[in-house]
């Protein structure tokens, strides 16, 4: 009785290529980060994300929550689920030119710079332990973007989700992830699905409401952070621009994030 011969790596790769879904494009570096050239056209691969995670851990002690490694891991996971990359895949530019996390000392802290193939994908300032300790009390009392979204579920929970709400939720999610990619199954994806469904539904009582999307928002976000004035401006502008409105909806997404910022500023600047 003959036995099936082990498949060669090349045959496995060919079969995996055949199983890939032609209707989907992989999430590329240019979709997530402000990069150019050859890197922008490269799909984000699982081993790229693993390399960035290791680089962050080596410099920061642990991967940065909501940082480039998180964004790369989410994109690579989507690409793998769609059959567009393999678990052991890594991009040639990342392998040849490297993935690095470096720090530069400045008064009161350090500047962290994260690069893929020499191009910056993340840069931020990290305060010294003494400076962070001074700000800790105020930080603990400040309102996060996730908390502002949960407040929206209370203040405007009965409002049917429209495209303006979905745009504002997408930008709010962008603010905490640092990525312009919709997180599969996340708040922005749910809001966009709800808005599209509501447009084809005549009865208001059958439409998906804001409370259906934003209740428990903090647990649904991949990351969270304190709401800033710039966050509020971006969210409000997205809501007004998409809805062609002169002002954000009272108690809606933009208004709730703006209210959170006012409270935060009163805490830090009493």
CSV table of C-alpha atoms in Angstrom, one decimal:
chain,number,residue,atom,x,y,z
A,1,UNK,CA,0.0,0.0,0.0
A,2,UNK,CA,1.6,3.2,-1.1
A,3,UNK,CA,1.9,6.1,1.3
A,4,UNK,CA,1.4,9.8,0.4
A,5,UNK,CA,4.7,11.5,-0.1
A,6,UNK,CA,5.4,14.5,2.2
A,7,UNK,CA,4.7,17.8,0.5
A,8,UNK,CA,7.6,19.9,-0.4
A,9,UNK,CA,7.8,23.5,0.9
A,10,UNK,CA,7.4,24.8,-2.7
A,11,UNK,CA,4.3,22.7,-3.2
A,12,UNK,CA,2.8,24.0,0.1
A,13,UNK,CA,3.5,27.6,-0.9
A,14,UNK,CA,1.8,27.0,-4.3
A,15,UNK,CA,-1.2,25.5,-2.7
A,16,UNK,CA,-1.4,28.4,-0.2
A,17,UNK,CA,-1.2,30.8,-3.0
A,18,UNK,CA,-4.1,29.1,-4.7
A,19,UNK,CA,-6.2,29.3,-1.6
A,20,UNK,CA,-5.7,33.0,-1.2
A,21,UNK,CA,-8.8,35.1,-1.8
A,22,UNK,CA,-8.4,37.2,-5.0
A,23,UNK,CA,-11.1,39.6,-3.9
A,24,UNK,CA,-9.0,41.0,-1.0
A,25,UNK,CA,-5.9,43.2,-1.0
A,26,UNK,CA,-3.5,42.8,1.9
A,27,UNK,CA,-3.1,45.6,4.4
A,28,UNK,CA,0.2,47.2,3.4
A,29,UNK,CA,2.6,49.5,5.3
A,30,UNK,CA,1.4,52.5,3.3
A,31,UNK,CA,-2.2,51.8,4.5
A,32,UNK,CA,-1.1,52.0,8.2
A,33,UNK,CA,1.9,54.3,8.3
A,34,UNK,CA,3.1,57.5,6.5
A,35,UNK,CA,5.8,55.7,4.5
A,36,UNK,CA,6.8,55.8,0.9
A,37,UNK,CA,8.7,53.9,-1.8
A,38,UNK,CA,9.0,50.1,-1.8
A,39,UNK,CA,8.0,49.8,1.8
A,40,UNK,CA,4.6,51.4,1.3
A,41,UNK,CA,3.6,48.6,-1.2
A,42,UNK,CA,4.6,45.7,1.1
A,43,UNK,CA,2.0,43.7,3.0
A,44,UNK,CA,2.5,43.7,6.8
A,45,UNK,CA,3.6,40.2,7.7
A,46,UNK,CA,3.4,38.3,11.0
A,47,UNK,CA,7.1,38.1,11.5
A,48,UNK,CA,7.5,41.8,10.8
A,49,UNK,CA,5.1,42.5,13.7
A,50,UNK,CA,7.0,40.0,15.9
A,51,UNK,CA,10.3,41.8,15.2
A,52,UNK,CA,8.8,45.1,16.1
A,53,UNK,CA,7.3,43.7,19.3
A,54,UNK,CA,10.7,42.3,20.3
A,55,UNK,CA,12.4,45.6,19.5
A,56,UNK,CA,9.9,47.6,21.6
A,57,UNK,CA,10.3,45.2,24.5
A,58,UNK,CA,14.1,45.4,24.4
A,59,UNK,CA,14.1,49.3,24.6
A,60,UNK,CA,10.9,50.0,26.6
A,61,UNK,CA,10.7,46.9,28.8
A,62,UNK,CA,7.5,45.8,27.1
A,63,UNK,CA,5.6,46.4,23.8
A,64,UNK,CA,4.0,49.9,23.6
A,65,UNK,CA,0.2,49.6,24.0
A,66,UNK,CA,-1.4,51.1,20.9
A,67,UNK,CA,2.0,51.6,19.3
A,68,UNK,CA,3.4,50.5,16.0
A,69,UNK,CA,3.8,46.9,17.1
A,70,UNK,CA,0.1,46.7,18.0
A,71,UNK,CA,-0.9,48.2,14.7
A,72,UNK,CA,1.4,45.8,12.8
A,73,UNK,CA,0.1,42.8,14.7
A,74,UNK,CA,-3.5,43.7,14.0
A,75,UNK,CA,-2.8,44.2,10.3
A,76,UNK,CA,-0.7,41.0,10.0
A,77,UNK,CA,-3.4,39.0,11.8
A,78,UNK,CA,-6.0,40.2,9.3
A,79,UNK,CA,-3.7,39.4,6.4
A,80,UNK,CA,-3.1,35.9,7.7
A,81,UNK,CA,-6.8,35.3,8.3
A,82,UNK,CA,-7.6,36.4,4.8
A,83,UNK,CA,-5.0,33.9,3.5
A,84,UNK,CA,-2.8,36.6,2.0
A,85,UNK,CA,0.3,35.9,4.1
A,86,UNK,CA,1.6,32.9,6.1
A,87,UNK,CA,2.4,32.8,9.8
A,88,UNK,CA,6.2,32.6,9.1
A,89,UNK,CA,6.2,35.3,6.4
A,90,UNK,CA,8.3,38.4,6.7
A,91,UNK,CA,8.7,41.2,4.2
A,92,UNK,CA,12.0,41.3,2.4
A,93,UNK,CA,12.6,45.0,3.1
A,94,UNK,CA,12.1,44.5,6.8
A,95,UNK,CA,14.5,41.5,6.8
A,96,UNK,CA,17.1,43.3,4.7
A,97,UNK,CA,17.0,46.8,6.1
A,98,UNK,CA,15.8,46.0,9.6
A,99,UNK,CA,13.2,47.0,12.2
A,100,UNK,CA,14.5,49.2,15.0
A,101,UNK,CA,13.4,51.1,18.1
A,102,UNK,CA,15.9,53.7,19.4
A,103,UNK,CA,15.9,56.2,22.2
A,104,UNK,CA,17.4,59.7,22.4
A,105,UNK,CA,17.8,61.4,25.8
A,106,UNK,CA,16.2,64.9,26.2
A,107,UNK,CA,15.7,67.0,29.4
A,108,UNK,CA,12.9,65.4,31.4
A,109,UNK,CA,12.7,62.2,29.4
A,110,UNK,CA,13.6,60.5,26.1
A,111,UNK,CA,12.4,60.5,22.5
A,112,UNK,CA,11.5,57.0,21.2
A,113,UNK,CA,11.7,56.5,17.4
A,114,UNK,CA,10.5,53.3,15.7
A,115,UNK,CA,11.6,52.5,12.2
A,116,UNK,CA,10.9,49.8,9.5
A,117,UNK,CA,13.4,49.6,6.7
A,118,UNK,CA,14.8,53.0,7.9
A,119,UNK,CA,11.5,54.8,7.7
A,120,UNK,CA,9.8,56.2,10.8
A,121,UNK,CA,6.6,54.5,11.7
A,122,UNK,CA,6.3,55.9,15.3
A,123,UNK,CA,7.9,58.7,17.4
A,124,UNK,CA,6.9,59.9,20.8
A,125,UNK,CA,8.3,61.5,23.9
A,126,UNK,CA,8.4,59.4,27.1
A,127,UNK,CA,8.8,61.3,30.4
A,128,UNK,CA,11.3,60.5,33.1
A,129,UNK,CA,10.0,58.5,36.1
A,130,UNK,CA,10.0,61.6,38.3
A,131,UNK,CA,8.1,63.7,35.8
A,132,UNK,CA,5.6,60.9,35.3
A,133,UNK,CA,5.1,60.5,39.0
A,134,UNK,CA,4.1,64.2,39.3
A,135,UNK,CA,1.5,63.8,36.6
A,136,UNK,CA,0.2,60.5,37.8
A,137,UNK,CA,-2.5,61.9,40.1
A,138,UNK,CA,-4.0,64.1,37.4
A,139,UNK,CA,-3.7,61.3,34.8
A,140,UNK,CA,-5.7,58.9,36.9
A,141,UNK,CA,-8.6,61.4,37.1
A,142,UNK,CA,-8.6,62.3,33.4
A,143,UNK,CA,-11.2,60.9,31.1
A,144,UNK,CA,-10.1,58.6,28.3
A,145,UNK,CA,-11.5,58.4,24.7
A,146,UNK,CA,-13.0,55.0,25.6
A,147,UNK,CA,-14.8,56.5,28.6
A,148,UNK,CA,-16.1,59.4,26.4
A,149,UNK,CA,-17.5,56.9,23.9
A,150,UNK,CA,-19.2,55.0,26.7
A,151,UNK,CA,-20.7,58.3,27.9
A,152,UNK,CA,-22.1,58.8,24.3
A,153,UNK,CA,-24.0,55.5,24.7
A,154,UNK,CA,-25.8,57.1,27.6
A,155,UNK,CA,-26.3,60.7,26.3
A,156,UNK,CA,-27.3,59.8,22.7
A,157,UNK,CA,-28.0,56.1,23.0
A,158,UNK,CA,-31.4,56.2,21.3
A,159,UNK,CA,-30.0,57.9,18.2
A,160,UNK,CA,-29.8,55.7,15.1
A,161,UNK,CA,-26.2,55.4,13.9
A,162,UNK,CA,-25.6,57.4,10.7
A,163,UNK,CA,-22.5,57.9,8.6
A,164,UNK,CA,-21.5,61.0,10.6
A,165,UNK,CA,-21.5,58.9,13.8
A,166,UNK,CA,-19.5,56.1,12.1
A,167,UNK,CA,-16.9,58.6,10.8
A,168,UNK,CA,-16.5,60.1,14.3
A,169,UNK,CA,-16.2,56.7,15.9
A,170,UNK,CA,-13.6,55.7,13.3
A,171,UNK,CA,-11.5,58.8,14.0
A,172,UNK,CA,-11.8,58.2,17.8
A,173,UNK,CA,-10.6,54.6,17.2
A,174,UNK,CA,-7.7,56.0,15.1
A,175,UNK,CA,-6.7,58.3,17.9
A,176,UNK,CA,-6.1,55.4,20.3
A,177,UNK,CA,-4.6,52.9,17.8
A,178,UNK,CA,-2.5,55.4,15.8
A,179,UNK,CA,-3.6,53.5,12.7
A,180,UNK,CA,-5.8,54.4,9.8
A,181,UNK,CA,-6.9,50.8,9.3
A,182,UNK,CA,-10.4,49.8,10.5
A,183,UNK,CA,-9.9,47.1,13.2
A,184,UNK,CA,-11.8,44.0,12.2
A,185,UNK,CA,-14.7,43.5,14.5
A,186,UNK,CA,-13.9,46.8,16.3
A,187,UNK,CA,-16.1,49.8,17.1
A,188,UNK,CA,-15.5,51.6,13.8
A,189,UNK,CA,-16.3,48.4,11.8
A,190,UNK,CA,-19.5,47.9,13.8
A,191,UNK,CA,-20.5,51.6,13.4
A,192,UNK,CA,-19.9,51.5,9.6
A,193,UNK,CA,-22.0,48.3,9.3
A,194,UNK,CA,-24.8,49.9,11.5
A,195,UNK,CA,-24.8,53.1,9.4
A,196,UNK,CA,-25.1,51.1,6.1
A,197,UNK,CA,-27.9,48.9,7.6
A,198,UNK,CA,-29.8,51.9,8.8
A,199,UNK,CA,-29.7,53.6,5.4
A,200,UNK,CA,-31.7,50.7,4.0
A,201,UNK,CA,-34.1,50.6,6.9
A,202,UNK,CA,-37.3,52.7,7.0
A,203,UNK,CA,-38.6,52.2,10.6
A,204,UNK,CA,-36.6,54.0,13.2
A,205,UNK,CA,-37.4,51.4,15.8
A,206,UNK,CA,-35.7,48.8,13.7
A,207,UNK,CA,-32.5,50.7,13.2
A,208,UNK,CA,-29.3,50.1,15.1
A,209,UNK,CA,-28.8,52.7,17.8
A,210,UNK,CA,-25.6,54.3,19.2
A,211,UNK,CA,-26.0,52.4,22.5
A,212,UNK,CA,-25.9,49.1,20.5
A,213,UNK,CA,-22.5,50.0,19.2
A,214,UNK,CA,-20.8,52.0,22.0
A,215,UNK,CA,-22.0,50.3,25.2
A,216,UNK,CA,-18.9,48.7,26.7
A,217,UNK,CA,-16.7,50.7,24.3
A,218,UNK,CA,-13.6,50.6,26.5
A,219,UNK,CA,-13.5,46.8,26.4
A,220,UNK,CA,-13.9,46.8,22.6
A,221,UNK,CA,-11.1,49.2,21.9
A,222,UNK,CA,-7.6,47.6,21.3
A,223,UNK,CA,-6.1,50.5,23.3
A,224,UNK,CA,-7.2,53.6,25.2
A,225,UNK,CA,-5.7,56.9,26.3
A,226,UNK,CA,-6.7,60.3,27.8
A,227,UNK,CA,-8.6,62.5,25.4
A,228,UNK,CA,-6.7,65.5,24.1
A,229,UNK,CA,-7.8,68.8,22.5
A,230,UNK,CA,-6.5,67.5,19.1
A,231,UNK,CA,-8.5,64.3,19.5
A,232,UNK,CA,-11.6,66.3,20.0
A,233,UNK,CA,-11.0,68.5,17.0
A,234,UNK,CA,-10.4,65.5,14.8
A,235,UNK,CA,-13.5,63.7,16.0
A,236,UNK,CA,-15.8,66.7,15.8
A,237,UNK,CA,-14.5,67.7,12.4
A,238,UNK,CA,-15.1,64.2,11.0
A,239,UNK,CA,-18.7,64.1,12.4
A,240,UNK,CA,-19.5,67.6,11.0
A,241,UNK,CA,-17.8,67.1,7.6
A,242,UNK,CA,-19.4,63.6,7.0
A,243,UNK,CA,-22.8,64.7,8.1
A,244,UNK,CA,-22.6,68.1,6.4
A,245,UNK,CA,-23.5,69.7,9.7
A,246,UNK,CA,-22.7,73.1,11.2
A,247,UNK,CA,-22.2,71.6,14.7
A,248,UNK,CA,-21.7,68.2,16.3
A,249,UNK,CA,-24.8,66.3,17.5
A,250,UNK,CA,-25.6,67.3,21.1
A,251,UNK,CA,-24.4,64.5,23.4
A,252,UNK,CA,-23.1,62.6,20.4
A,253,UNK,CA,-19.6,61.3,19.8
A,254,UNK,CA,-17.9,64.6,19.0
A,255,UNK,CA,-19.6,66.4,21.8
A,256,UNK,CA,-18.7,63.8,24.3
A,257,UNK,CA,-15.0,63.7,23.4
A,258,UNK,CA,-15.0,67.5,23.5
A,259,UNK,CA,-16.6,67.5,26.9
A,260,UNK,CA,-14.0,65.0,28.2
A,261,UNK,CA,-11.2,67.3,27.0
A,262,UNK,CA,-12.7,70.3,28.8
A,263,UNK,CA,-12.8,68.2,32.0
A,264,UNK,CA,-9.3,67.0,31.5
A,265,UNK,CA,-8.0,70.5,31.0
A,266,UNK,CA,-9.7,71.7,34.1
A,267,UNK,CA,-7.9,69.0,36.1
A,268,UNK,CA,-4.5,69.8,34.7
A,269,UNK,CA,-5.0,73.5,34.7
A,270,UNK,CA,-7.3,74.3,37.6
